[in-house]
Tab-separated table of C-alpha atoms in Angstrom:
chain	number	residue	atom	x	y	z
A	999	ASP	CA	56.812	71.385	46.159
A	1000	ALA	CA	53.031	71.601	46.505
A	1001	GLY	CA	52.469	72.090	42.792
A	1002	VAL	CA	50.163	74.676	41.256
A	1003	ILE	CA	47.427	75.605	43.706
A	1004	GLN	CA	44.052	76.878	42.557
A	1005	SER	CA	41.113	78.130	44.563
A	1006	PRO	CA	38.263	77.712	44.863
A	1007	ARG	CA	37.911	74.156	43.558
A	1008	HIS	CA	34.196	74.662	43.015
A	1009	GLU	CA	32.163	77.824	42.708
A	1010	VAL	CA	28.451	78.166	42.144
A	1011	THR	CA	27.155	81.661	41.623
A	1012	GLU	CA	24.264	83.522	40.090
A	1013	MET	CA	24.333	85.398	36.844
A	1014	GLY	CA	25.603	88.927	37.289
A	1015	GLN	CA	27.830	88.167	40.260
A	1016	GLU	CA	31.566	88.771	40.270
A	1017	VAL	CA	33.773	85.680	40.288
A	1018	THR	CA	37.445	85.635	41.263
A	1019	LEU	CA	39.603	82.576	40.661
A	1020	ARG	CA	43.041	82.359	42.222
A	1021	CYS	CA	46.272	80.621	41.325
A	1022	LYS	CA	49.600	80.131	43.033
A	1023	PRO	CA	52.251	78.867	40.588
A	1024	ILE	CA	55.162	76.619	41.419
A	1025	SER	CA	57.947	78.572	43.059
A	1026	GLY	CA	60.642	79.494	40.539
A	1027	HIS	CA	58.394	79.225	37.502
A	1028	ASN	CA	58.264	82.441	35.496
A	1029	SER	CA	55.355	81.688	33.153
A	1030	LEU	CA	51.717	81.355	34.191
A	1031	PHE	CA	48.766	80.354	32.041
A	1032	TRP	CA	44.992	80.488	32.424
A	1033	TYR	CA	42.905	77.999	30.432
A	1034	ARG	CA	39.214	77.290	30.129
A	1035	GLN	CA	37.716	73.889	29.329
A	1036	THR	CA	34.164	73.289	28.178
A	1037	MET	CA	32.470	70.333	26.544
A	1038	MET	CA	31.704	72.383	23.442
A	1039	ARG	CA	35.057	74.095	22.886
A	1040	GLY	CA	37.539	71.861	24.685
A	1041	LEU	CA	40.630	73.517	26.135
A	1042	GLU	CA	41.380	77.143	25.301
A	1043	LEU	CA	44.247	79.378	26.352
A	1044	LEU	CA	42.822	82.580	27.818
A	1045	ILE	CA	45.936	84.517	28.786
A	1046	TYR	CA	49.496	83.957	29.858
A	1047	PHE	CA	52.132	85.883	31.760
A	1048	ASN	CA	55.911	85.894	31.512
A	1049	ASN	CA	57.686	87.374	34.539
A	1050	ASN	CA	54.334	88.743	35.753
A	1051	VAL	CA	53.709	90.609	32.475
A	1052	PRO	CA	50.711	89.632	30.307
A	1053	ILE	CA	52.043	88.449	26.936
A	1054	ASP	CA	48.946	87.436	25.038
A	1055	ASP	CA	45.355	87.982	26.133
A	1056	SER	CA	43.777	87.409	22.745
A	1057	GLY	CA	42.050	84.345	24.142
A	1058	MET	CA	40.147	86.330	26.756
A	1059	PRO	CA	36.531	86.058	25.609
A	1060	GLU	CA	35.443	89.623	26.247
A	1061	ASP	CA	35.833	92.620	28.519
A	1062	ARG	CA	34.049	90.859	31.345
A	1063	PHE	CA	37.204	88.799	31.833
A	1064	SER	CA	40.357	90.230	33.378
A	1065	ALA	CA	43.520	88.676	34.772
A	1066	LYS	CA	46.261	90.047	36.961
A	1067	MET	CA	49.575	88.829	38.286
A	1068	PRO	CA	50.694	91.309	40.949
A	1069	ASN	CA	53.719	89.196	41.905
A	1070	ALA	CA	55.505	85.986	40.965
A	1071	SER	CA	53.494	83.852	43.383
A	1072	PHE	CA	49.915	84.881	42.725
A	1073	SER	CA	47.473	85.440	39.893
A	1074	THR	CA	43.745	86.082	39.644
A	1075	LEU	CA	41.195	85.619	36.900
A	1076	LYS	CA	38.104	87.748	37.376
A	1077	ILE	CA	34.763	87.579	35.619
A	1078	GLN	CA	32.442	90.511	36.122
A	1079	PRO	CA	29.553	90.210	35.581
A	1080	SER	CA	29.350	86.448	35.214
A	1081	GLU	CA	26.988	84.770	32.740
A	1082	PRO	CA	25.758	81.168	32.450
A	1083	ARG	CA	27.937	80.635	29.348
A	1084	ASP	CA	31.011	81.209	31.536
A	1085	SER	CA	30.340	77.888	33.240
A	1086	ALA	CA	33.454	75.803	32.697
A	1087	VAL	CA	36.518	74.393	34.384
A	1088	TYR	CA	39.268	76.975	34.610
A	1089	PHE	CA	42.822	75.653	34.817
A	1090	CYS	CA	45.945	77.466	35.823
A	1091	ALA	CA	49.364	76.145	34.795
A	1092	SER	CA	52.918	77.293	35.269
A	1093	SER	CA	56.224	76.563	33.600
A	1094	PHE	CA	59.839	77.604	33.614
A	1095	ALA	CA	60.105	79.520	30.335
A	1096	GLY	CA	57.116	80.119	28.089
A	1097	ALA	CA	57.124	76.947	26.015
A	1098	GLY	CA	58.548	74.654	28.690
A	1099	GLU	CA	56.875	71.718	30.404
A	1100	LEU	CA	53.522	72.703	31.857
A	1101	PHE	CA	52.375	71.957	35.393
A	1102	PHE	CA	48.625	72.208	35.889
A	1103	GLY	CA	46.548	72.989	38.917
A	1104	GLU	CA	43.526	70.837	39.705
A	1105	GLY	CA	41.152	73.356	38.168
A	1106	SER	CA	38.291	75.502	39.401
A	1107	ARG	CA	34.850	74.323	38.338
A	1108	LEU	CA	32.579	77.343	37.864
A	1109	THR	CA	28.825	77.082	37.546
A	1110	VAL	CA	26.881	80.249	36.814
A	1111	LEU	CA	23.148	79.858	37.295
B	392	LYS	CA	39.415	75.640	10.722
B	393	ASN	CA	41.058	73.705	13.536
B	394	GLU	CA	44.814	74.068	13.396
B	395	VAL	CA	45.282	70.864	15.396
B	396	GLU	CA	43.687	67.577	14.399
B	397	GLN	CA	43.884	64.414	16.477
B	398	SER	CA	43.020	60.876	15.542
B	399	PRO	CA	41.354	58.729	16.493
B	400	GLN	CA	38.734	60.526	18.586
B	401	ASN	CA	38.033	57.369	20.563
B	402	LEU	CA	40.117	54.266	21.008
B	403	THR	CA	39.395	51.055	22.862
B	404	ALA	CA	42.174	48.559	23.408
B	405	GLN	CA	42.849	45.367	25.315
B	406	GLU	CA	45.421	45.387	28.066
B	407	GLY	CA	48.878	44.806	26.634
B	408	GLU	CA	48.185	46.264	23.199
B	409	PHE	CA	50.406	48.857	21.526
B	410	ILE	CA	48.605	52.199	21.197
B	411	THR	CA	49.240	55.029	18.748
B	412	ILE	CA	47.564	58.438	18.868
B	413	ASN	CA	48.218	60.911	16.089
B	414	CYS	CA	48.325	64.695	15.968
B	415	SER	CA	48.572	66.795	12.811
B	416	TYR	CA	48.855	70.554	12.720
B	417	SER	CA	48.744	73.139	9.982
B	418	VAL	CA	50.927	75.953	11.323
B	419	GLY	CA	54.610	76.474	12.053
B	420	ILE	CA	55.136	75.686	15.699
B	421	SER	CA	57.796	76.272	18.316
B	422	ALA	CA	56.775	73.357	20.537
B	423	LEU	CA	54.203	70.598	20.910
B	424	HIS	CA	52.799	69.190	24.130
B	425	TRP	CA	51.114	65.897	24.890
B	426	LEU	CA	48.773	66.124	27.853
B	427	GLN	CA	46.875	63.436	29.739
B	428	GLN	CA	43.545	64.135	31.401
B	429	HIS	CA	42.218	61.492	33.757
B	430	PRO	CA	38.517	60.869	34.427
B	431	GLY	CA	38.791	62.952	37.597
B	432	GLY	CA	39.651	65.928	35.396
B	433	GLY	CA	43.247	66.611	36.372
B	434	ILE	CA	45.714	67.363	33.555
B	435	VAL	CA	49.276	66.101	33.470
B	436	SER	CA	51.916	67.074	30.956
B	437	LEU	CA	53.476	63.978	29.418
B	438	PHE	CA	55.906	65.443	26.909
B	439	MET	CA	57.066	68.705	25.430
B	440	LEU	CA	58.697	68.304	22.015
B	441	SER	CA	60.286	70.574	19.489
B	442	SER	CA	62.056	67.888	17.489
B	443	GLY	CA	62.862	64.192	17.423
B	444	LYS	CA	61.681	61.685	19.965
B	445	LYS	CA	61.242	61.369	23.719
B	446	LYS	CA	60.614	58.334	25.894
B	447	HIS	CA	59.333	58.054	29.421
B	448	GLY	CA	58.611	54.590	30.723
B	449	ARG	CA	56.065	52.954	28.405
B	450	LEU	CA	55.316	56.213	26.611
B	451	ILE	CA	57.087	57.424	23.490
B	452	ALA	CA	56.429	60.671	21.645
B	453	THR	CA	57.761	61.590	18.220
B	454	ILE	CA	57.489	64.673	16.084
B	455	ASN	CA	58.205	65.307	12.407
B	456	ILE	CA	58.465	69.052	11.906
B	457	GLN	CA	58.558	68.847	8.084
B	458	GLU	CA	55.395	66.747	7.949
B	459	LYS	CA	53.721	68.708	10.792
B	460	HIS	CA	52.862	65.506	12.604
B	461	SER	CA	53.386	63.991	16.030
B	462	SER	CA	52.545	60.592	17.473
B	463	LEU	CA	52.140	59.343	21.014
B	464	HIS	CA	52.769	55.643	21.526
B	465	ILE	CA	51.934	53.548	24.560
B	466	THR	CA	53.576	50.144	24.801
B	467	ALA	CA	52.059	47.324	26.880
B	468	SER	CA	48.929	49.357	27.592
B	469	HIS	CA	47.254	49.036	30.980
B	470	PRO	CA	43.781	49.985	32.259
B	471	ARG	CA	45.350	52.840	34.243
B	472	ASP	CA	46.315	54.395	30.882
B	473	SER	CA	42.606	55.042	30.278
B	474	ALA	CA	42.324	58.803	29.894
B	475	VAL	CA	41.900	61.572	27.351
B	476	TYR	CA	45.125	62.456	25.552
B	477	ILE	CA	45.403	65.991	24.226
B	478	CYS	CA	47.859	67.427	21.738
B	479	ALA	CA	48.670	71.138	22.035
B	480	VAL	CA	50.915	73.324	19.900
B	481	TRP	CA	52.643	76.646	20.465
B	482	PHE	CA	52.757	79.145	17.636
B	483	ASN	CA	52.866	82.952	17.471
B	484	ASN	CA	52.696	83.275	21.265
B	485	ASP	CA	49.474	81.288	21.247
B	486	MET	CA	48.539	77.746	22.174
B	487	ARG	CA	46.003	75.650	20.285
B	488	PHE	CA	44.590	72.322	21.364
B	489	GLY	CA	43.377	69.225	19.650
B	490	ALA	CA	39.965	67.886	20.615
B	491	GLY	CA	41.540	64.965	22.447
B	492	THR	CA	41.600	61.191	22.056
B	493	ARG	CA	39.622	59.195	24.590
B	494	LEU	CA	41.481	55.960	25.318
B	495	THR	CA	39.888	53.059	27.141
B	496	VAL	CA	42.062	50.062	27.976
B	497	LYS	CA	40.122	46.985	29.011
B	498	PRO	CA	41.606	44.314	31.297
């Protein structure tokens, strides 16, 4: 299995632009997680899905952030409009069952100028 | 208030030493994860625990639910163990992370 695949690996954009991060979970996993990691705040859970349904989005910073999982093999995290404070590494992870072992993607490093 | 506290924040050891990293939490949890993040930034899940003890190679993880405490042990440490180790807990459909322990193992 190829593992969790995230794209893009690096994104540099200007403030106000829309950013879309993508994630393909491991086939057969039914839980998908989006995390953000910054130097100041460390790792934070933004949102997670069970069977494509969002379970908890209380970690989503504000309305500028949205996440979708239209099917079992694809999820997006969108930031619109982006701001410099959104600069971070965004990780996607998947698991079989919500609290099972996590498998992480390599992360998407976002820089908002 | 941080629900998850790790200690120490930084740890330097000589190759071959026995390492212990501690994680204390203040909430009732359903599971606890130990994660490893290498200098390149990638994150690997080492263990997922809800009770007792697990062992994988030179790594051992224990959890005491009553005391709300978990430890990660590394036996015969090696420079390739140098990484940041992160404790994470599940509670109330949410996941909270410790700040991480940066381990450096010198040859």
